[in-house]
Coordinates of C-alpha atoms and ligand atoms in Angstrom, one line a residue:
M377 CA -19.4 2.9 -16.2
S378 CA -16.3 0.9 -15.4
P379 CA -16.9 -2.7 -14.5
V380 CA -17.2 -3.5 -10.9
A381 CA -16.0 -6.5 -9.0
T382 CA -19.0 -7.9 -7.3
S383 CA -20.1 -11.3 -6.1
D384 CA -22.5 -12.0 -8.9
E385 CA -19.9 -12.0 -11.7
T386 CA -19.6 -15.2 -13.8
P387 CA -16.6 -17.1 -12.5
T388 CA -13.9 -17.1 -15.2
S389 CA -10.8 -18.4 -13.2
P390 CA -10.1 -20.8 -10.4
V391 CA -10.0 -17.8 -8.0
A392 CA -13.3 -16.4 -9.2
A393 CA -14.9 -19.8 -9.0
N394 CA -13.6 -20.2 -5.5
V395 CA -15.1 -16.9 -4.6
E396 CA -18.4 -17.7 -6.1
A397 CA -18.8 -20.8 -3.9
E398 CA -19.8 -19.0 -0.7
S399 CA -21.1 -15.6 -1.7
P400 CA -19.6 -13.5 1.0
E401 CA -19.7 -9.7 1.2
W402 CA -17.3 -8.3 -1.4
A403 CA -16.2 -4.7 -1.9
A404 CA -17.6 -3.2 -5.1
L405 CA -14.3 -2.0 -6.5
P406 CA -13.9 -0.5 -10.0
I407 CA -11.6 -2.4 -12.3
I408 CA -9.6 0.1 -14.3
D409 CA -7.9 -0.9 -17.4
I410 CA -4.7 1.0 -18.6
S411 CA -3.7 -1.3 -21.4
N412 CA -2.4 0.1 -24.7
R413 CA -1.8 3.4 -23.0
S414 CA 0.8 4.6 -25.5
E415 CA -2.0 4.6 -28.1
W416 CA -4.7 6.4 -26.1
S417 CA -6.7 9.2 -27.6
D418 CA -7.0 12.3 -25.4
E419 CA -10.6 11.3 -24.7
R420 CA -9.6 7.9 -23.5
R421 CA -6.8 9.4 -21.3
L422 CA -9.3 11.8 -19.7
E423 CA -11.8 9.1 -19.2
V424 CA -9.4 6.8 -17.4
A425 CA -8.0 9.7 -15.4
R426 CA -11.5 10.5 -14.2
Q427 CA -12.1 6.8 -13.3
I428 CA -9.0 6.8 -11.2
V429 CA -9.9 9.9 -9.3
D430 CA -13.4 8.8 -8.7
A431 CA -12.2 5.5 -7.3
A432 CA -9.6 7.3 -5.1
R433 CA -12.3 9.6 -3.8
N434 CA -15.0 7.0 -3.2
E435 CA -13.5 3.7 -2.2
G436 CA -9.8 4.7 -1.9
F437 CA -9.1 1.3 -3.6
F438 CA -9.4 0.0 -7.1
M439 CA -8.2 -2.9 -9.2
L440 CA -5.8 -2.2 -12.1
T441 CA -5.5 -4.3 -15.3
G442 CA -3.4 -3.8 -18.3
H443 CA -0.6 -2.4 -16.1
G444 CA 2.2 -4.1 -18.1
V445 CA 3.9 -6.0 -15.2
K446 CA 4.4 -9.5 -16.6
E447 CA 2.8 -12.4 -14.9
E448 CA 6.0 -14.3 -15.0
D449 CA 7.8 -11.5 -13.2
V450 CA 5.1 -11.5 -10.5
Q451 CA 5.5 -15.2 -10.1
R452 CA 9.3 -14.9 -9.8
A453 CA 8.8 -12.2 -7.1
Y454 CA 6.6 -14.7 -5.2
E455 CA 9.3 -17.4 -5.6
I456 CA 11.9 -15.1 -4.1
N457 CA 9.4 -14.3 -1.3
D458 CA 9.1 -18.1 -0.5
T459 CA 12.9 -18.6 -0.6
F460 CA 13.4 -15.8 2.0
F461 CA 10.6 -16.7 4.4
D462 CA 11.6 -20.4 4.3
L463 CA 14.9 -19.5 6.0
S464 CA 15.3 -20.2 9.7
I465 CA 14.1 -17.5 12.1
D466 CA 17.7 -17.1 13.4
E467 CA 18.8 -16.3 9.9
K468 CA 16.0 -13.8 9.3
M469 CA 16.5 -12.1 12.7
K470 CA 19.9 -11.0 11.6
Y471 CA 18.1 -8.4 9.4
L472 CA 15.7 -7.1 12.0
V473 CA 14.3 -3.6 11.4
D474 CA 15.5 -0.8 13.6
Q475 CA 12.1 0.2 14.9
D476 CA 13.5 2.8 17.4
A477 CA 15.0 4.8 14.5
G478 CA 11.6 4.8 12.8
T479 CA 13.0 3.0 9.8
Y480 CA 11.2 0.1 8.2
I481 CA 13.9 -1.5 6.1
G482 CA 14.7 -5.2 6.8
Y483 CA 12.9 -8.0 8.5
T484 CA 9.8 -7.7 10.8
P485 CA 8.9 -11.0 12.5
A486 CA 5.3 -12.0 13.2
G487 CA 3.9 -10.1 16.1
L488 CA 6.3 -7.1 16.0
R489 CA 4.0 -4.8 13.9
V490 CA 1.1 -3.9 16.0
G491 CA -1.9 -6.2 15.3
G492 CA 0.2 -8.1 12.8
R493 CA 0.6 -11.9 12.7
M494 CA 2.7 -11.9 9.6
E495 CA 6.4 -11.6 8.7
M496 CA 7.6 -8.9 6.3
Y497 CA 10.7 -7.9 4.6
N498 CA 11.0 -4.3 3.3
F499 CA 13.5 -3.3 0.6
P500 CA 14.7 0.3 0.2
A501 CA 15.2 1.6 -3.4
F502 CA 17.7 -0.6 -5.3
N503 CA 20.3 2.1 -5.7
R504 CA 23.3 3.4 -3.8
G505 CA 21.4 3.4 -0.6
F506 CA 20.7 -0.3 -0.8
D507 CA 24.0 -1.1 0.8
S508 CA 23.6 1.1 3.8
T509 CA 21.9 -1.8 5.6
P510 CA 22.7 -5.5 5.3
H511 CA 20.4 -7.7 3.3
P512 CA 20.3 -11.6 3.2
S513 CA 22.4 -13.4 0.7
V514 CA 19.2 -14.9 -1.0
F515 CA 18.6 -11.4 -2.3
K516 CA 22.1 -10.1 -2.8
S517 CA 24.6 -12.8 -3.6
D518 CA 23.1 -13.7 -7.0
P519 CA 23.4 -10.6 -9.2
A520 CA 20.5 -11.8 -11.4
T521 CA 18.1 -11.9 -8.4
W522 CA 19.2 -8.4 -7.3
R523 CA 18.8 -7.1 -10.8
F524 CA 15.4 -8.7 -11.1
L525 CA 14.2 -7.2 -7.8
S526 CA 15.7 -3.8 -8.8
E527 CA 13.8 -3.8 -12.1
F528 CA 10.6 -5.1 -10.5
S529 CA 10.7 -2.3 -7.9
R530 CA 11.4 0.4 -10.5
G531 CA 8.6 -1.0 -12.7
A532 CA 6.2 -0.7 -9.8
H533 CA 7.3 2.8 -9.1
E534 CA 6.6 3.8 -12.8
V535 CA 3.1 2.3 -12.6
T536 CA 2.3 4.4 -9.5
L537 CA 3.7 7.5 -11.2
F538 CA 1.6 6.9 -14.2
L539 CA -1.6 6.7 -12.0
L540 CA -0.5 10.0 -10.3
E541 CA 0.1 11.7 -13.6
L542 CA -3.5 10.9 -14.6
M543 CA -4.7 12.1 -11.2
A544 CA -2.9 15.4 -11.7
V545 CA -4.7 15.8 -15.0
T546 CA -8.1 15.3 -13.4
L547 CA -7.2 17.6 -10.6
D548 CA -6.3 20.3 -13.1
V549 CA -2.9 21.1 -11.6
P550 CA -1.9 24.2 -13.5
S551 CA 1.0 23.7 -15.9
S552 CA 2.8 26.7 -14.3
E553 CA 2.9 24.5 -11.1
G554 CA 4.1 21.3 -12.8
G555 CA 0.9 20.1 -14.4
Q556 CA 0.7 16.4 -14.9
D557 CA 4.3 16.0 -13.5
W558 CA 3.5 17.6 -10.2
F559 CA 3.7 14.2 -8.4
R560 CA 6.6 12.9 -10.5
V561 CA 9.0 15.5 -9.3
R562 CA 8.0 14.8 -5.7
H563 CA 8.4 11.1 -6.0
D564 CA 11.9 10.5 -7.3
Y565 CA 12.9 6.8 -7.2
D566 CA 16.5 7.7 -6.6
G567 CA 16.0 10.6 -4.2
P568 CA 15.9 10.1 -0.5
N569 CA 12.4 8.8 0.3
G570 CA 10.6 6.1 2.2
S571 CA 9.2 4.2 -0.8
L572 CA 9.7 0.5 -0.5
L573 CA 9.1 -2.9 -1.9
R574 CA 7.6 -5.3 0.6
M575 CA 7.4 -9.1 0.8
M576 CA 5.0 -10.7 3.2
R577 CA 4.1 -14.1 4.6
Y578 CA 1.1 -14.7 6.8
P579 CA 1.8 -18.1 8.3
A580 CA -0.9 -20.7 8.4
L581 CA -2.8 -20.6 11.7
S582 CA -5.4 -23.0 13.2
A583 CA -9.0 -21.9 13.7
S584 CA -8.4 -21.6 17.4
Q585 CA -5.2 -19.6 17.0
D586 CA -7.1 -17.2 14.8
A587 CA -10.2 -17.1 17.1
S588 CA -8.0 -15.9 19.9
K589 CA -7.3 -12.7 17.9
N590 CA -10.8 -12.1 16.5
N591 CA -9.7 -13.8 13.3
L592 CA -7.5 -10.8 12.5
R593 CA -4.0 -11.3 11.0
L594 CA -3.3 -7.6 10.4
G595 CA -5.4 -5.0 12.2
G596 CA -7.2 -2.0 10.6
H597 CA -4.8 0.7 9.4
T598 CA -4.2 3.1 6.6
D599 CA -1.0 3.1 4.6
F600 CA 1.5 5.9 5.3
G601 CA 2.5 6.9 1.8
T602 CA 1.0 8.2 -1.5
L603 CA -0.1 5.0 -3.4
T604 CA 0.2 1.3 -2.7
V605 CA 0.1 -1.4 -5.3
M606 CA -0.3 -5.1 -4.3
F607 CA 0.7 -7.8 -6.7
S608 CA -2.4 -9.9 -7.0
P609 CA -2.5 -11.8 -3.7
K610 CA -4.5 -14.9 -4.6
I611 CA -6.0 -15.8 -1.3
P612 CA -9.0 -13.6 -0.3
A613 CA -8.3 -12.2 3.2
L614 CA -7.9 -8.4 2.7
Q615 CA -10.9 -6.3 3.8
I616 CA -11.5 -2.6 3.3
L617 CA -13.7 -0.3 5.3
A618 CA -16.1 0.3 2.5
P619 CA -18.0 3.6 2.0
E620 CA -21.1 2.0 3.6
G621 CA -19.1 1.7 6.8
E622 CA -18.8 -2.1 6.6
W623 CA -15.7 -4.3 6.3
R624 CA -15.8 -6.0 2.9
Y625 CA -13.5 -8.4 1.3
V626 CA -11.4 -7.5 -1.8
K627 CA -12.2 -10.0 -4.5
P628 CA -9.0 -11.1 -6.3
V629 CA -9.2 -10.4 -10.0
E630 CA -6.7 -12.5 -12.1
G631 CA -3.6 -10.5 -12.9
A632 CA -5.0 -7.2 -11.5
L633 CA -3.0 -5.0 -9.1
V634 CA -4.9 -3.9 -6.0
C635 CA -4.2 -0.1 -5.7
N636 CA -5.0 2.1 -2.8
V637 CA -4.5 5.7 -1.6
G638 CA -2.3 6.3 1.4
D639 CA -2.1 9.1 4.0
T640 CA 0.3 11.4 2.2
L641 CA -2.0 11.5 -0.9
Q642 CA -4.9 12.3 1.4
F643 CA -2.8 15.1 2.9
L644 CA -1.6 16.4 -0.4
T645 CA -5.2 16.7 -1.5
A646 CA -6.6 18.0 1.8
G647 CA -8.8 15.0 2.1
Y648 CA -10.2 15.1 -1.4
L649 CA -8.7 11.6 -2.0
K650 CA -9.2 9.0 0.6
S651 CA -6.7 6.9 2.6
T652 CA -9.0 4.0 3.3
Q653 CA -8.7 1.7 6.3
H654 CA -8.0 -1.9 5.5
R655 CA -7.1 -5.1 7.4
V656 CA -6.4 -8.8 6.9
T657 CA -8.4 -11.6 8.4
R658 CA -8.2 -15.4 8.5
P659 CA -8.6 -16.2 4.8
R660 CA -12.2 -16.1 3.7
F661 CA -12.4 -19.8 2.5
P662 CA -11.7 -22.8 4.7
Q663 CA -9.5 -24.4 2.1
D664 CA -7.2 -21.4 2.2
A665 CA -7.2 -20.8 5.9
E666 CA -4.5 -23.2 6.9
K667 CA -2.1 -22.3 4.1
D668 CA 0.5 -19.6 4.2
R669 CA -0.6 -16.4 2.4
A670 CA 2.0 -14.4 0.5
N671 CA 1.9 -10.8 -0.7
V672 CA 4.3 -8.6 -2.6
I673 CA 3.6 -4.8 -2.4
Y674 CA 5.1 -1.6 -3.6
F675 CA 4.5 1.5 -1.3
L676 CA 5.1 4.8 -3.0
R677 CA 6.1 7.6 -0.7
P678 CA 7.0 11.2 -1.4
N679 CA 10.6 12.5 -1.2
D680 CA 11.6 13.0 2.4
D681 CA 11.5 16.8 2.2
V682 CA 8.1 17.2 0.5
P683 CA 5.8 19.3 2.8
L684 CA 2.5 17.7 3.3
I685 CA 0.4 20.6 2.3
P686 CA -2.3 20.6 -0.4
L687 CA -1.4 20.7 -4.0
P688 CA -2.5 23.5 -6.3
S689 CA -5.8 22.3 -7.7
P690 CA -9.2 24.0 -8.1
Q691 CA -10.8 20.9 -6.7
V692 CA -8.7 20.8 -3.6
K693 CA -9.7 23.3 -1.0
P694 CA -8.4 23.5 2.5
A695 CA -11.3 22.7 4.9
T696 CA -13.0 25.7 6.5
G697 CA -11.7 26.9 9.8
V698 CA -8.0 26.1 9.2
T699 CA -5.8 28.7 10.7
E700 CA -2.4 29.5 9.1
S701 CA 0.3 27.7 11.0
T702 CA 3.5 29.4 11.9
D703 CA 5.3 26.0 12.4
P704 CA 7.1 24.7 9.3
P705 CA 4.9 22.1 7.6
M706 CA 5.3 18.5 8.4
T707 CA 7.3 16.7 5.8
A708 CA 6.8 13.2 4.3
A709 CA 9.8 12.0 6.3
D710 CA 8.3 13.3 9.6
W711 CA 5.1 11.4 8.8
V712 CA 6.7 8.1 8.0
R713 CA 9.0 8.2 11.1
A714 CA 6.1 9.0 13.4
R715 CA 3.9 6.2 12.0
V716 CA 6.6 3.6 12.0
K717 CA 7.7 4.4 15.5
F718 CA 4.2 4.2 16.9
G719 CA 3.2 1.2 14.8
F720 CA 5.3 -1.2 16.8
K721 CA 4.3 -2.9 19.9
K722 CA 6.6 -1.4 22.5
N723 CA 5.6 2.1 21.8
N724 CA 2.5 3.9 22.9
D725 CA -0.1 6.1 21.2
T726 CA 1.0 9.4 22.7
G727 CA 3.4 10.5 19.9
R728 CA 1.1 9.2 17.2
N729 CA -1.7 11.4 18.5
A730 CA 0.5 14.4 18.7
W731 CA 1.2 14.0 14.9
Q732 CA -2.4 13.4 14.2
D733 CA -3.3 16.7 16.0
R734 CA -0.6 18.4 14.0
I735 CA -1.9 17.3 10.6
N736 CA -5.4 18.2 11.5
K737 CA -4.3 21.6 12.6
D738 CA -2.2 22.3 9.5
Q739 CA -4.7 21.1 7.0
G740 CA -8.1 20.9 8.6
V741 CA -8.2 17.3 7.6
Q742 CA -10.2 15.8 10.4
M743 CA -9.1 12.3 10.4
R744 CA -11.1 10.1 12.8
D745 CA -9.1 8.3 15.4
E746 CA -10.1 5.0 13.8
D747 CA -8.2 6.1 10.7
Y748 CA -5.1 5.5 12.6
A749 CA -6.2 2.5 14.6
Y750 CA -3.8 -0.3 14.8
S751 CA -6.4 -2.5 16.5
R752 CA -4.7 -2.6 19.8
A753 CA -7.7 -4.4 21.1
N754 CA -6.9 -7.3 18.8
E755 CA -3.3 -7.7 19.6
Ligands
AKG2134 O1 -1.7 -8.5 2.8 C1 -2.6 -7.7 2.5 O2 -3.5 -8.0 1.8 C2 -2.5 -6.3 3.0 C3 -1.2 -5.8 3.6 C4 -1.2 -4.4 4.1 O3 -2.2 -3.8 4.1 C5 0.0 -3.7 4.5 O4 1.1 -4.4 4.6 O5 0.0 -2.5 4.7
FE2_2135 FE1 -1.9 -1.7 4.3

């Protein structure tokens, strides 16, 4: 059994002690350790691969330790995050996302993302495409900062690919079809794709400001891509819709990445792996509630032209009753565009539902409407 983060663990860090103080409802998430991976025996590799797929099937979320991203680098990323969000709103608005184009690169002010009371900055891959949109000088003018962010983003990409390599092993993807590299060739850092590094700030709000929105700072949603890794946000406020059907908080584990399955991995496995709904509330503890909350996240998405059809695996079977579609399959780029476009306030649900119908028809993945909910009721 892998260890599980629950409320009755002995507190070992200020974060854990903090959590212990009020015994709220925590999600029972596996803590998966990938340290010393270059020295693993075949048995160890298969064991960890199995743990990852189990977590991706059951909770859709897990905590990852031993991932190799240095704590000092994570701290530096958070310092850069602060430097950017401390700029004036006028300065930040110069880099506003182009929501109508369905792109997500640049700045999103609080309130623009549906159900979202936080600011975000999304970076594309740090390669030739980086210069196709303007970026603030706090990221660009100092070559050392740019280089650091570039390496940080590539490092996160490699962690996600390692997890997917293990998933391909557990899913028994035949070697004639790419075997353990099945995902790697479809998630090329330098190829055209929607993968991104995100910085976030949830500004402090008073109790009455939060109460006016049901204490939600980011409404229930699933992530669009394949895998998401969050760099240890320290303030508990993230909740997942746990397998029991209850919203439960994710308990921070010192140094662990919070990893979760996104929509495209669910589609690529015909629903075998689960893109789990999650949301962000007013921080769980009163002492955190009136502080800003920062987050740094890497979202891995497939190459733009990857068709969202199930991968070759004996475990992954299209649901019964799926009829062969004569339309070309939806691609990863189609999916991101549709979700981005309808995830902003000024758009309505019609287009999103059309895409949802399409994916259901193509794959027999019957996603519930709530799986796409952006909590319009809580805007
Ligand atoms: O801030 C968090 O904990 C979660 C953010 C999130 O779910 C997202 O940006 O998609
Ligand atoms: Fe998310």
